[in-house]
Short mmCIF file of C-alpha atoms and ligand atoms in Angstrom, two decimals:
data_model
loop_
_atom_site.label_atom_id
_atom_site.label_comp_id
_atom_site.label_asym_id
_atom_site.label_seq_id
_atom_site.Cartn_x
_atom_site.Cartn_y
_atom_site.Cartn_z
CA MET F 1 2.35 -31.00 -14.67
CA LEU F 2 2.74 -31.46 -10.95
CA ALA F 3 5.97 -33.35 -10.21
CA SER F 4 5.70 -33.59 -6.44
CA GLY F 5 3.83 -32.10 -3.52
CA GLY F 6 0.15 -31.19 -3.57
CA PHE F 7 -1.97 -28.38 -4.94
CA LEU F 8 -1.86 -26.91 -1.45
CA VAL F 9 0.66 -24.16 -2.03
CA SER F 10 -1.35 -21.02 -1.58
CA GLY F 11 -1.05 -18.55 -4.44
CA VAL F 12 0.16 -21.10 -7.00
CA THR F 13 -2.01 -22.37 -9.86
CA LEU F 14 -1.17 -24.56 -12.81
CA LYS F 15 -3.23 -23.41 -15.78
CA GLN F 16 -3.98 -25.13 -19.08
CA LEU F 17 -3.96 -22.64 -21.93
CA PRO F 18 -5.84 -22.98 -25.20
CA LEU F 19 -3.98 -25.11 -27.74
CA LEU F 20 -4.88 -25.28 -31.41
CA GLU F 21 -3.06 -28.07 -33.18
CA GLU F 22 -3.32 -27.96 -36.95
CA GLU F 23 -1.46 -29.41 -39.90
CA ARG F 24 0.10 -25.94 -40.29
CA GLY F 25 1.52 -26.18 -36.78
CA SER F 26 0.39 -25.45 -33.24
CA LEU F 27 -0.76 -22.26 -31.56
CA SER F 28 -1.29 -21.52 -27.91
CA PHE F 29 -2.33 -18.21 -26.38
CA GLY F 30 -3.23 -16.43 -23.18
CA GLU F 31 -5.38 -13.34 -22.71
CA VAL F 32 -4.85 -10.78 -19.98
CA MET F 33 -7.55 -10.92 -17.29
CA ARG F 34 -8.88 -14.14 -18.79
CA HIS F 35 -5.95 -16.54 -18.53
CA VAL F 36 -3.35 -14.16 -17.09
CA PRO F 37 -4.96 -12.93 -13.85
CA PHE F 38 -3.27 -9.51 -13.69
CA GLU F 39 -2.37 -6.56 -15.89
CA VAL F 40 1.05 -7.23 -17.44
CA ARG F 41 3.68 -4.49 -17.05
CA ARG F 42 6.79 -6.46 -17.98
CA TYR F 43 8.06 -9.70 -19.40
CA TYR F 44 11.42 -11.36 -19.17
CA VAL F 45 12.88 -14.46 -20.74
CA ILE F 46 15.25 -16.97 -19.18
CA PHE F 47 17.22 -19.18 -21.54
CA GLY F 48 20.64 -20.75 -21.97
CA VAL F 49 20.71 -21.97 -18.38
CA PRO F 50 23.64 -24.40 -18.00
CA GLU F 51 22.99 -27.88 -16.71
CA GLY F 52 22.95 -27.95 -12.91
CA GLN F 53 22.23 -24.23 -12.59
CA GLY F 54 19.08 -22.72 -11.08
CA ARG F 55 17.39 -19.32 -11.04
CA GLY F 56 15.19 -17.50 -8.61
CA ASP F 57 15.36 -18.69 -5.02
CA HIS F 58 13.40 -15.72 -3.80
CA ALA F 59 9.88 -14.38 -3.34
CA HIS F 60 8.27 -11.17 -4.49
CA ARG F 61 6.51 -8.89 -2.05
CA ALA F 62 3.88 -7.60 -4.48
CA THR F 63 4.56 -8.92 -7.99
CA HIS F 64 2.35 -11.53 -9.65
CA GLN F 65 4.05 -13.74 -12.23
CA PHE F 66 2.87 -16.03 -15.02
CA ASN F 67 5.45 -18.56 -16.21
CA VAL F 68 5.29 -20.27 -19.59
CA CYS F 69 8.07 -22.53 -20.84
CA VAL F 70 7.70 -21.78 -24.54
CA ARG F 71 10.45 -24.21 -25.60
CA GLY F 72 12.05 -27.19 -23.87
CA SER F 73 11.30 -27.84 -20.23
CA CYS F 74 12.08 -26.68 -16.74
CA HIS F 75 11.01 -27.36 -13.18
CA ILE F 76 9.63 -24.78 -10.77
CA ALA F 77 9.53 -25.44 -7.03
CA ALA F 78 7.14 -23.20 -5.15
CA ASP F 79 6.38 -22.89 -1.48
CA ASP F 80 4.23 -20.64 0.64
CA GLY F 81 6.33 -21.10 3.77
CA THR F 82 4.34 -24.16 4.81
CA ASN F 83 3.67 -26.32 1.76
CA ARG F 84 5.92 -27.04 -1.21
CA ALA F 85 5.19 -28.38 -4.66
CA GLU F 86 7.30 -28.96 -7.74
CA PHE F 87 5.98 -28.43 -11.25
CA VAL F 88 7.32 -29.38 -14.66
CA LEU F 89 6.64 -26.94 -17.48
CA ASP F 90 7.22 -28.72 -20.78
CA THR F 91 4.69 -27.22 -23.17
CA PRO F 92 3.67 -23.65 -24.13
CA ALA F 93 0.09 -24.75 -23.38
CA THR F 94 0.70 -24.85 -19.62
CA ALA F 95 1.37 -21.88 -17.36
CA LEU F 96 2.26 -21.59 -13.71
CA TYR F 97 0.72 -18.57 -12.00
CA VAL F 98 2.60 -17.43 -8.90
CA ALA F 99 1.10 -14.83 -6.57
CA PRO F 100 3.15 -12.48 -4.37
CA MET F 101 4.79 -13.96 -1.26
CA VAL F 102 5.51 -17.38 -2.73
CA TRP F 103 9.10 -18.61 -2.67
CA THR F 104 10.15 -20.05 -6.04
CA ARG F 105 13.16 -21.64 -7.62
CA GLU F 106 13.51 -22.58 -11.30
CA PHE F 107 15.84 -25.44 -12.13
CA ARG F 108 16.45 -28.54 -14.33
CA PHE F 109 16.30 -26.47 -17.50
CA SER F 110 16.70 -28.51 -20.66
CA PRO F 111 19.51 -27.10 -22.87
CA ASP F 112 16.92 -25.62 -25.27
CA ALA F 113 14.57 -24.27 -22.55
CA VAL F 114 13.09 -20.80 -22.95
CA LEU F 115 11.05 -19.65 -19.97
CA LEU F 116 8.83 -16.63 -20.61
CA VAL F 117 7.68 -14.80 -17.47
CA LEU F 118 4.94 -12.17 -17.48
CA ALA F 119 5.03 -9.87 -14.46
CA SER F 120 2.57 -7.42 -12.95
CA SER F 121 5.17 -4.77 -12.08
CA TYR F 122 8.17 -2.99 -13.51
CA TYR F 123 11.47 -4.34 -12.28
CA ASP F 124 12.17 -3.16 -8.74
CA PRO F 125 14.89 -4.73 -6.57
CA ALA F 126 12.93 -3.66 -3.46
CA ASP F 127 10.16 -6.08 -4.45
CA TYR F 128 12.48 -9.06 -3.89
CA LEU F 129 12.69 -11.10 -0.72
CA ARG F 130 15.96 -12.99 -0.99
CA ASP F 131 16.40 -13.81 2.69
CA ARG F 132 14.53 -17.00 3.45
CA SER F 133 14.21 -16.26 7.18
CA GLU F 134 12.77 -12.81 6.46
CA PHE F 135 10.26 -14.42 4.10
CA LEU F 136 9.24 -16.96 6.75
CA ALA F 137 8.98 -14.24 9.41
CA ILE F 138 6.64 -12.18 7.21
CA LYS F 139 4.56 -15.26 6.38
CA ALA F 140 4.30 -16.12 10.07
CA ARG F 141 2.74 -12.78 10.94
CA THR F 142 0.33 -12.51 7.99
P1 TYD H 1 17.10 -11.97 -11.03
O1 TYD H 1 15.71 -11.53 -10.76
O2 TYD H 1 18.00 -12.17 -9.86
O3 TYD H 1 17.07 -13.31 -11.88
P2 TYD H 1 16.51 -14.74 -11.41
O4 TYD H 1 15.39 -14.52 -10.48
O5 TYD H 1 16.08 -15.40 -12.68
O6 TYD H 1 17.61 -15.51 -10.79
O7 TYD H 1 17.74 -10.94 -12.04
C1 TYD H 1 19.04 -11.09 -12.57
C2 TYD H 1 19.51 -9.73 -13.07
O8 TYD H 1 18.66 -9.23 -14.09
C3 TYD H 1 19.56 -8.67 -11.99
O9 TYD H 1 20.73 -7.91 -12.19
C4 TYD H 1 18.37 -7.81 -12.25
C5 TYD H 1 18.14 -7.95 -13.72
N1 TYD H 1 16.71 -7.89 -14.11
C6 TYD H 1 16.22 -6.76 -14.71
O10 TYD H 1 16.92 -5.75 -14.92
N2 TYD H 1 14.90 -6.73 -15.07
C7 TYD H 1 14.08 -7.79 -14.86
O11 TYD H 1 12.88 -7.73 -15.22
C8 TYD H 1 14.60 -8.95 -14.21
C9 TYD H 1 13.73 -10.13 -13.92
C10 TYD H 1 15.94 -8.95 -13.86
#
């Protein structure tokens, strides 16, 4: 769900995933190139984030990411250098797609939160933009 800001952040999309709720329990899924808009090369999981701590605070030059909070809840703030929005992920049936060159920060993790992130590339430190002014300078000339 959108917590604040508008849907104006370029490269960021909140997606509803299929959800099958049955007496036996619930099932949600996402298919590559149908729900996940890129070929997945990697996943990582963030969990056990202490209260008050945040993750991220960077952008990726070329990596696409698909965030699903599969347990608990967390907030993701995303901005394209001009517009900012904040999203709450609190169900496995919602995903936040983040394109390259979007600055994100993950925070307000519930104690039980498990954030699954699908990524379009193998891990490469050179893909990270951690300097906010460098990010803004690149955005300004593209
Ligand atoms: P980092 O990307 O800084 O985490 P976050 O964005 O959540 O704050 O990564 C933290 C550490 O984990 C860093 O040493 C790099 C390593 N790492 C990998 O080896 N592979 C990965 O896929 C990721 C995301 C991180």
